[in-house]
């Protein structure tokens, strides 16, 4: 039997880094949602214990460095499974972009193998396991608008977002997340976005308040190294996006537009400045 799991990209509507734990992990407070730019993860089970990853992307490792491989190995070990898996990743999400592509592939593997190996683990169990792979994996197991706190493991699902469009612009730069996280200046004044206000805005379905509650603590750090991020954000706003900011540790910049005609205009205009531009929408019903 073969199954295909969708692995959607995420964006951070707001992202705050609160402090660093003694073990080096960060304490997060962020609001994430998933959009309809997705990888497809094809999974089948094998009789040997082997985990085999293939992909149509030329940019990805297919050995134990691949987060999808790590997810399969971890679940196999923790669930005491003697079968293996074949995993093929059809990559559509740009790599090292701040869109959580690797984490979403890993989460898709956890959900898919849970079904194929008939483990009956809950999403909460899979999310808990996924934290060992990357801090974005627990969120990606749900891939549904949520407040994410702790080390990335405390997921509070939020109601459906009011309707809007998202333009994603990925500049020609790959950002190393660990390198950005190492340089968060916790001893200095950081820009802390109003996360509680974002949560309230979402609960009230208040698009205007969502716009005014956005913010990403990491944006100042990444844009200092990649000045094109600031330019893209300015262009996005100049072309009419209702608001724009960087996602995750970057470098992708996203713009929100309530109207489709406006989003199309922003999308077409951004294509003149940026090699990779996408016009997407938040997933209406999560993965359902
Ligand atoms: P995040 O915002 O969670 O840090 P990102 O979107 O910036 O993630 P990814 O696309 O997940 O970045 O890739 C980050 C690193 O992970 C890259 O160096 C890439 O080689 C590695 N990686 C391992 N497995 C995958 C995968 N299945 N898809 C994408 N990248 C992967």
mmCIF file of C-alpha atoms and ligand atoms in Angstrom:
data_model
loop_
_atom_site.group_PDB
_atom_site.id
_atom_site.type_symbol
_atom_site.label_atom_id
_atom_site.label_comp_id
_atom_site.label_asym_id
_atom_site.label_seq_id
_atom_site.Cartn_x
_atom_site.Cartn_y
_atom_site.Cartn_z
ATOM 1 C CA UNK A 1 0.000 0.000 0.000
ATOM 2 C CA UNK A 2 1.198 3.514 -0.792
ATOM 3 C CA UNK A 3 -0.158 6.711 0.729
ATOM 4 C CA UNK A 4 0.568 10.374 0.047
ATOM 5 C CA UNK A 5 0.670 12.922 2.860
ATOM 6 C CA UNK A 6 0.575 16.654 2.251
ATOM 7 C CA UNK A 7 3.323 18.637 3.969
ATOM 8 C CA UNK A 8 2.315 22.317 3.884
ATOM 9 C CA UNK A 9 4.629 25.293 4.381
ATOM 10 C CA UNK A 10 4.123 27.376 7.518
ATOM 11 C CA UNK A 11 4.412 31.100 8.084
ATOM 12 C CA UNK A 12 4.890 32.912 11.385
ATOM 13 C CA UNK A 13 2.199 35.560 11.742
ATOM 14 C CA UNK A 14 4.114 36.549 14.850
ATOM 15 C CA UNK A 15 7.313 35.245 16.388
ATOM 16 C CA UNK A 16 8.910 36.067 19.707
ATOM 17 C CA UNK A 17 12.042 34.572 21.260
ATOM 18 C CA UNK A 18 11.867 34.930 25.050
ATOM 19 C CA UNK A 19 15.096 33.428 26.413
ATOM 20 C CA UNK A 20 17.576 30.632 25.927
ATOM 21 C CA UNK A 21 17.445 27.542 28.162
ATOM 22 C CA UNK A 22 20.628 26.230 29.781
ATOM 23 C CA UNK A 23 20.718 23.384 27.219
ATOM 24 C CA UNK A 24 20.814 25.920 24.367
ATOM 25 C CA UNK A 25 17.166 25.499 23.280
ATOM 26 C CA UNK A 26 15.077 28.636 22.856
ATOM 27 C CA UNK A 27 11.807 29.567 24.547
ATOM 28 C CA UNK A 28 9.310 30.580 21.850
ATOM 29 C CA UNK A 29 6.021 32.383 21.707
ATOM 30 C CA UNK A 30 4.608 32.480 18.205
ATOM 31 C CA UNK A 31 1.485 32.255 16.119
ATOM 32 C CA UNK A 32 1.788 30.028 13.082
ATOM 33 C CA UNK A 33 -0.455 29.080 10.227
ATOM 34 C CA UNK A 34 -0.018 26.782 7.219
ATOM 35 C CA UNK A 35 -0.513 27.716 3.585
ATOM 36 C CA UNK A 36 -1.378 25.786 0.440
ATOM 37 C CA UNK A 37 2.194 25.558 -0.842
ATOM 38 C CA UNK A 38 2.930 21.933 -0.020
ATOM 39 C CA UNK A 39 5.413 19.133 -0.453
ATOM 40 C CA UNK A 40 3.925 15.701 -1.147
ATOM 41 C CA UNK A 41 5.381 12.824 0.828
ATOM 42 C CA UNK A 42 4.722 9.383 -0.693
ATOM 43 C CA UNK A 43 5.088 6.537 1.756
ATOM 44 C CA UNK A 44 5.063 2.776 1.515
ATOM 45 C CA UNK A 45 6.100 0.135 3.978
ATOM 46 C CA UNK A 46 8.778 -2.534 3.400
ATOM 47 C CA UNK A 47 9.453 -5.888 5.015
ATOM 48 C CA UNK A 48 13.082 -5.077 5.823
ATOM 49 C CA UNK A 49 13.963 -2.476 8.476
ATOM 50 C CA UNK A 50 15.486 -0.173 5.871
ATOM 51 C CA UNK A 51 14.387 3.484 5.598
ATOM 52 C CA UNK A 52 14.923 4.734 2.050
ATOM 53 C CA UNK A 53 14.436 8.400 1.108
ATOM 54 C CA UNK A 54 14.306 9.721 -2.449
ATOM 55 C CA UNK A 55 13.350 13.176 -3.686
ATOM 56 C CA UNK A 56 12.895 15.096 -6.925
ATOM 57 C CA UNK A 57 14.848 18.018 -5.397
ATOM 58 C CA UNK A 58 18.528 18.387 -6.199
ATOM 59 C CA UNK A 59 19.112 20.360 -2.985
ATOM 60 C CA UNK A 60 18.343 17.785 -0.336
ATOM 61 C CA UNK A 61 20.353 15.108 1.420
ATOM 62 C CA UNK A 62 18.610 11.708 1.327
ATOM 63 C CA UNK A 63 20.561 10.110 4.189
ATOM 64 C CA UNK A 64 20.176 10.549 7.957
ATOM 65 C CA UNK A 65 20.526 14.320 7.529
ATOM 66 C CA UNK A 66 17.075 14.421 5.934
ATOM 67 C CA UNK A 67 14.468 15.282 8.576
ATOM 68 C CA UNK A 68 12.004 12.867 6.943
ATOM 69 C CA UNK A 69 14.516 10.052 7.385
ATOM 70 C CA UNK A 70 15.059 11.036 11.027
ATOM 71 C CA UNK A 71 11.296 11.031 11.657
ATOM 72 C CA UNK A 72 10.861 7.530 10.219
ATOM 73 C CA UNK A 73 13.823 6.127 12.151
ATOM 74 C CA UNK A 74 12.646 7.684 15.419
ATOM 75 C CA UNK A 75 9.077 6.420 15.098
ATOM 76 C CA UNK A 76 10.301 2.959 14.048
ATOM 77 C CA UNK A 77 12.519 2.768 17.129
ATOM 78 C CA UNK A 78 10.053 4.217 19.651
ATOM 79 C CA UNK A 79 7.161 2.066 18.411
ATOM 80 C CA UNK A 80 9.331 -1.081 18.179
ATOM 81 C CA UNK A 81 8.482 -1.681 14.529
ATOM 82 C CA UNK A 82 10.446 -4.240 12.510
ATOM 83 C CA UNK A 83 9.227 -3.033 9.126
ATOM 84 C CA UNK A 84 10.840 -0.210 7.172
ATOM 85 C CA UNK A 85 9.609 2.485 4.810
ATOM 86 C CA UNK A 86 10.141 3.961 1.375
ATOM 87 C CA UNK A 87 9.734 7.743 1.383
ATOM 88 C CA UNK A 88 9.620 9.874 -1.743
ATOM 89 C CA UNK A 89 9.465 13.659 -1.262
ATOM 90 C CA UNK A 90 8.014 15.758 -4.081
ATOM 91 C CA UNK A 91 9.507 19.081 -3.080
ATOM 92 C CA UNK A 92 7.653 22.310 -3.792
ATOM 93 C CA UNK A 93 8.553 24.336 -0.688
ATOM 94 C CA UNK A 94 11.826 26.233 -1.125
ATOM 95 C CA UNK A 95 14.598 24.836 1.079
ATOM 96 C CA UNK A 96 16.128 26.838 3.966
ATOM 97 C CA UNK A 97 13.538 29.546 3.389
ATOM 98 C CA UNK A 98 11.884 30.034 6.800
ATOM 99 C CA UNK A 99 8.843 28.099 5.596
ATOM 100 C CA UNK A 100 9.510 24.967 7.663
ATOM 101 C CA UNK A 101 9.678 22.597 4.694
ATOM 102 C CA UNK A 102 11.948 20.042 6.355
ATOM 103 C CA UNK A 103 9.907 20.028 9.565
ATOM 104 C CA UNK A 104 6.679 19.629 7.613
ATOM 105 C CA UNK A 105 8.116 16.658 5.672
ATOM 106 C CA UNK A 106 9.151 15.077 8.982
ATOM 107 C CA UNK A 107 5.671 15.657 10.438
ATOM 108 C CA UNK A 108 4.059 14.171 7.306
ATOM 109 C CA UNK A 109 6.221 11.054 7.726
ATOM 110 C CA UNK A 110 5.089 10.727 11.363
ATOM 111 C CA UNK A 111 1.403 11.043 10.415
ATOM 112 C CA UNK A 112 1.738 8.752 7.392
ATOM 113 C CA UNK A 113 3.714 5.964 9.028
ATOM 114 C CA UNK A 114 1.389 6.111 12.036
ATOM 115 C CA UNK A 115 -1.355 5.079 9.582
ATOM 116 C CA UNK A 116 0.703 2.618 7.513
ATOM 117 C CA UNK A 117 2.151 0.859 10.539
ATOM 118 C CA UNK A 118 -1.290 1.005 12.270
ATOM 119 C CA UNK A 119 0.140 2.465 15.465
ATOM 120 C CA UNK A 120 -2.903 4.529 16.482
ATOM 121 C CA UNK A 121 -0.778 7.190 18.131
ATOM 122 C CA UNK A 122 -2.591 10.482 18.765
ATOM 123 C CA UNK A 123 -1.430 13.701 17.075
ATOM 124 C CA UNK A 124 -0.276 14.840 20.532
ATOM 125 C CA UNK A 125 1.929 11.711 20.821
ATOM 126 C CA UNK A 126 3.404 12.313 17.350
ATOM 127 C CA UNK A 127 3.988 15.991 18.123
ATOM 128 C CA UNK A 128 5.744 15.087 21.374
ATOM 129 C CA UNK A 129 8.037 12.679 19.514
ATOM 130 C CA UNK A 130 8.652 15.208 16.731
ATOM 131 C CA UNK A 131 10.191 17.750 19.096
ATOM 132 C CA UNK A 132 13.370 15.641 19.136
ATOM 133 C CA UNK A 133 13.770 16.353 15.391
ATOM 134 C CA UNK A 134 13.145 20.092 15.257
ATOM 135 C CA UNK A 135 11.218 22.708 17.250
ATOM 136 C CA UNK A 136 8.810 23.282 14.319
ATOM 137 C CA UNK A 137 7.830 19.603 13.961
ATOM 138 C CA UNK A 138 5.190 19.559 16.771
ATOM 139 C CA UNK A 139 3.334 22.450 15.098
ATOM 140 C CA UNK A 140 3.678 20.816 11.665
ATOM 141 C CA UNK A 141 2.074 17.593 12.942
ATOM 142 C CA UNK A 142 -1.136 19.670 13.278
ATOM 143 C CA UNK A 143 -0.439 22.196 10.479
ATOM 144 C CA UNK A 144 -3.359 24.247 11.726
ATOM 145 C CA UNK A 145 -3.351 27.854 13.004
ATOM 146 C CA UNK A 146 -1.928 27.728 16.533
ATOM 147 C CA UNK A 147 -0.208 29.532 19.359
ATOM 148 C CA UNK A 148 3.117 27.767 19.830
ATOM 149 C CA UNK A 149 4.999 28.189 23.121
ATOM 150 C CA UNK A 150 7.702 26.485 25.174
ATOM 151 C CA UNK A 151 10.421 24.884 23.066
ATOM 152 C CA UNK A 152 7.933 24.536 20.248
ATOM 153 C CA UNK A 153 6.101 21.706 21.993
ATOM 154 C CA UNK A 154 3.119 23.534 23.526
ATOM 155 C CA UNK A 155 0.504 23.825 20.809
ATOM 156 C CA UNK A 156 -2.780 25.649 21.417
ATOM 157 C CA UNK A 157 -5.000 25.387 18.359
ATOM 158 C CA UNK A 158 -6.747 28.597 17.313
ATOM 159 C CA UNK A 159 -9.948 29.113 15.322
ATOM 160 C CA UNK A 160 -10.057 29.474 11.547
ATOM 161 C CA UNK A 161 -8.539 32.702 10.209
ATOM 162 C CA UNK A 162 -10.660 35.290 8.430
ATOM 163 C CA UNK A 163 -10.141 34.946 4.643
ATOM 164 C CA UNK A 164 -7.046 36.554 3.092
ATOM 165 C CA UNK A 165 -4.329 35.893 0.508
ATOM 166 C CA UNK A 166 -0.621 35.484 1.078
ATOM 167 C CA UNK A 167 2.166 36.452 -1.321
ATOM 168 C CA UNK A 168 5.460 34.694 -0.542
ATOM 169 C CA UNK A 169 8.738 36.102 -1.889
ATOM 170 C CA UNK A 170 11.875 34.029 -1.401
ATOM 171 C CA UNK A 171 15.056 35.966 -2.235
ATOM 172 C CA UNK A 172 18.074 34.235 -3.666
ATOM 173 C CA UNK A 173 19.662 33.446 -0.295
ATOM 174 C CA UNK A 174 19.575 30.392 1.934
ATOM 175 C CA UNK A 175 19.564 31.150 5.627
ATOM 176 C CA UNK A 176 21.076 28.855 8.232
ATOM 177 C CA UNK A 177 18.544 28.835 11.062
ATOM 178 C CA UNK A 178 21.094 27.700 13.714
ATOM 179 C CA UNK A 179 23.394 30.565 12.785
ATOM 180 C CA UNK A 180 20.595 33.151 13.166
ATOM 181 C CA UNK A 181 19.457 31.632 16.467
ATOM 182 C CA UNK A 182 22.995 31.744 17.828
ATOM 183 C CA UNK A 183 23.062 35.494 17.312
ATOM 184 C CA UNK A 184 19.829 36.487 19.097
ATOM 185 C CA UNK A 185 20.992 39.337 21.386
ATOM 186 C CA UNK A 186 19.007 38.341 24.504
ATOM 187 C CA UNK A 187 21.054 40.798 26.574
ATOM 188 C CA UNK A 188 19.825 43.702 24.456
ATOM 189 C CA UNK A 189 16.428 45.286 23.927
ATOM 190 C CA UNK A 190 14.546 42.919 21.570
ATOM 191 C CA UNK A 191 11.460 43.815 19.626
ATOM 192 C CA UNK A 192 8.698 41.713 21.234
ATOM 193 C CA UNK A 193 5.524 41.563 19.115
ATOM 194 C CA UNK A 194 2.139 41.619 20.929
ATOM 195 C CA UNK A 195 1.357 37.897 20.703
ATOM 196 C CA UNK A 196 -1.641 37.962 23.067
ATOM 197 C CA UNK A 197 -3.171 40.683 20.908
ATOM 198 C CA UNK A 198 -2.657 38.456 17.830
ATOM 199 C CA UNK A 199 -4.399 35.564 19.588
ATOM 200 C CA UNK A 200 -7.341 37.820 20.487
ATOM 201 C CA UNK A 201 -7.496 39.164 16.925
ATOM 202 C CA UNK A 202 -7.695 35.614 15.545
ATOM 203 C CA UNK A 203 -10.323 34.581 18.092
ATOM 204 C CA UNK A 204 -12.387 37.605 17.066
ATOM 205 C CA UNK A 205 -11.760 37.085 13.344
ATOM 206 C CA UNK A 206 -10.492 40.681 13.243
ATOM 207 C CA UNK A 207 -8.300 41.006 10.100
ATOM 208 C CA UNK A 208 -7.266 44.620 10.825
ATOM 209 C CA UNK A 209 -6.056 43.663 14.289
ATOM 210 C CA UNK A 210 -4.181 40.662 12.893
ATOM 211 C CA UNK A 211 -2.281 43.100 10.661
ATOM 212 C CA UNK A 212 -1.385 45.435 13.518
ATOM 213 C CA UNK A 213 -0.334 42.555 15.807
ATOM 214 C CA UNK A 214 2.238 41.072 13.412
ATOM 215 C CA UNK A 215 5.955 41.092 14.229
ATOM 216 C CA UNK A 216 9.024 38.861 14.100
ATOM 217 C CA UNK A 217 11.871 39.243 16.591
ATOM 218 C CA UNK A 218 14.289 37.508 14.217
ATOM 219 C CA UNK A 219 13.656 39.851 11.294
ATOM 220 C CA UNK A 220 16.108 42.558 12.426
ATOM 221 C CA UNK A 221 18.850 39.945 12.864
ATOM 222 C CA UNK A 222 18.443 38.201 9.497
ATOM 223 C CA UNK A 223 17.923 41.470 7.566
ATOM 224 C CA UNK A 224 21.169 42.828 8.897
ATOM 225 C CA UNK A 225 22.942 39.971 7.057
ATOM 226 C CA UNK A 226 20.639 39.949 4.037
ATOM 227 C CA UNK A 227 19.594 43.536 3.214
ATOM 228 C CA UNK A 228 17.370 42.289 0.362
ATOM 229 C CA UNK A 229 14.821 41.200 3.017
ATOM 230 C CA UNK A 230 14.152 44.816 3.980
ATOM 231 C CA UNK A 231 13.869 45.791 0.324
ATOM 232 C CA UNK A 232 11.405 42.982 -0.404
ATOM 233 C CA UNK A 233 9.273 43.940 2.557
ATOM 234 C CA UNK A 234 9.210 47.595 1.421
ATOM 235 C CA UNK A 235 8.351 46.578 -2.167
ATOM 236 C CA UNK A 236 5.593 44.316 -0.914
ATOM 237 C CA UNK A 237 4.041 47.215 1.041
ATOM 238 C CA UNK A 238 4.614 49.681 -1.792
ATOM 239 C CA UNK A 239 2.756 47.374 -4.226
ATOM 240 C CA UNK A 240 -0.219 47.320 -1.867
ATOM 241 C CA UNK A 241 0.080 44.430 0.588
ATOM 242 C CA UNK A 242 -1.934 45.169 3.735
ATOM 243 C CA UNK A 243 1.121 44.161 5.826
ATOM 244 C CA UNK A 244 4.406 42.331 5.212
ATOM 245 C CA UNK A 245 7.087 40.624 7.288
ATOM 246 C CA UNK A 246 9.730 37.899 7.263
ATOM 247 C CA UNK A 247 8.740 34.310 8.118
ATOM 248 C CA UNK A 248 10.679 32.246 10.684
ATOM 249 C CA UNK A 249 14.418 32.896 10.518
ATOM 250 C CA UNK A 250 13.981 34.004 6.905
ATOM 251 C CA UNK A 251 14.710 34.918 4.272
ATOM 252 C CA UNK A 252 11.163 34.531 2.828
ATOM 253 C CA UNK A 253 9.017 37.649 3.158
ATOM 254 C CA UNK A 254 5.228 37.328 3.068
ATOM 255 C CA UNK A 255 2.556 39.902 2.417
ATOM 256 C CA UNK A 256 -1.120 39.657 3.371
ATOM 257 C CA UNK A 257 -3.941 40.954 1.172
ATOM 258 C CA UNK A 258 -7.659 40.779 1.906
ATOM 259 C CA UNK A 259 -8.583 41.190 -1.762
ATOM 260 C CA UNK A 260 -7.618 38.709 -4.486
ATOM 261 C CA UNK A 261 -7.155 41.444 -7.129
ATOM 262 C CA UNK A 262 -4.704 43.239 -4.826
ATOM 263 C CA UNK A 263 -2.850 39.993 -4.071
ATOM 264 C CA UNK A 264 -2.516 39.293 -7.809
ATOM 265 C CA UNK A 265 -1.113 42.770 -8.350
ATOM 266 C CA UNK A 266 1.425 42.321 -5.537
ATOM 267 C CA UNK A 267 2.314 38.846 -6.859
ATOM 268 C CA UNK A 268 2.881 40.065 -10.444
ATOM 269 C CA UNK A 269 4.834 43.124 -9.319
ATOM 270 C CA UNK A 270 7.081 41.142 -6.938
ATOM 271 C CA UNK A 271 8.024 38.764 -9.754
ATOM 272 C CA UNK A 272 10.050 41.611 -11.252
ATOM 273 C CA UNK A 273 12.229 41.784 -8.106
ATOM 274 C CA UNK A 274 12.437 38.301 -6.743
ATOM 275 C CA UNK A 275 13.252 34.944 -8.355
ATOM 276 C CA UNK A 276 10.677 32.888 -6.425
ATOM 277 C CA UNK A 277 7.215 34.284 -5.730
ATOM 278 C CA UNK A 278 4.042 32.373 -4.788
ATOM 279 C CA UNK A 279 0.418 33.375 -4.351
ATOM 280 C CA UNK A 280 -1.187 31.147 -1.717
ATOM 281 C CA UNK A 281 -3.856 31.048 0.986
ATOM 282 C CA UNK A 282 -3.925 29.748 4.549
ATOM 283 C CA UNK A 283 -5.303 26.190 4.631
ATOM 284 C CA UNK A 284 -8.991 26.594 5.360
ATOM 285 C CA UNK A 285 -9.449 23.428 7.388
ATOM 286 C CA UNK A 286 -5.922 22.421 8.334
ATOM 287 C CA UNK A 287 -5.029 19.135 6.669
ATOM 288 C CA UNK A 288 -8.668 18.013 6.225
HETATM 289 P P1 LIG B 1 12.864 26.351 9.734
HETATM 290 O O1 LIG B 1 12.088 27.598 9.505
HETATM 291 O O2 LIG B 1 12.099 25.251 10.426
HETATM 292 O O3 LIG B 1 14.230 26.525 10.301
HETATM 293 P P2 LIG B 1 13.513 26.328 6.954
HETATM 294 O O4 LIG B 1 12.274 26.458 6.156
HETATM 295 O O5 LIG B 1 14.318 27.565 7.145
HETATM 296 O O6 LIG B 1 13.141 25.687 8.327
HETATM 297 P P3 LIG B 1 14.161 23.835 5.698
HETATM 298 O O7 LIG B 1 13.668 23.959 4.315
HETATM 299 O O8 LIG B 1 13.410 22.985 6.626
HETATM 300 O O9 LIG B 1 14.428 25.285 6.313
HETATM 301 O O10 LIG B 1 15.687 23.333 5.593
HETATM 302 C C1 LIG B 1 16.622 23.589 6.595
HETATM 303 C C2 LIG B 1 17.779 22.598 6.483
HETATM 304 O O11 LIG B 1 17.283 21.286 6.682
HETATM 305 C C3 LIG B 1 18.471 22.608 5.118
HETATM 306 O O12 LIG B 1 19.847 22.717 5.352
HETATM 307 C C4 LIG B 1 18.159 21.254 4.520
HETATM 308 O O13 LIG B 1 19.240 20.691 3.804
HETATM 309 C C5 LIG B 1 17.822 20.388 5.727
HETATM 310 N N1 LIG B 1 16.779 19.378 5.444
HETATM 311 C C6 LIG B 1 16.791 18.135 5.888
HETATM 312 N N2 LIG B 1 15.699 17.465 5.455
HETATM 313 C C7 LIG B 1 14.970 18.315 4.730
HETATM 314 C C8 LIG B 1 13.740 18.192 4.023
HETATM 315 N N3 LIG B 1 13.049 17.053 3.976
HETATM 316 N N4 LIG B 1 13.283 19.294 3.400
HETATM 317 C C9 LIG B 1 13.973 20.459 3.468
HETATM 318 N N5 LIG B 1 15.147 20.612 4.098
HETATM 319 C C10 LIG B 1 15.655 19.556 4.736
#
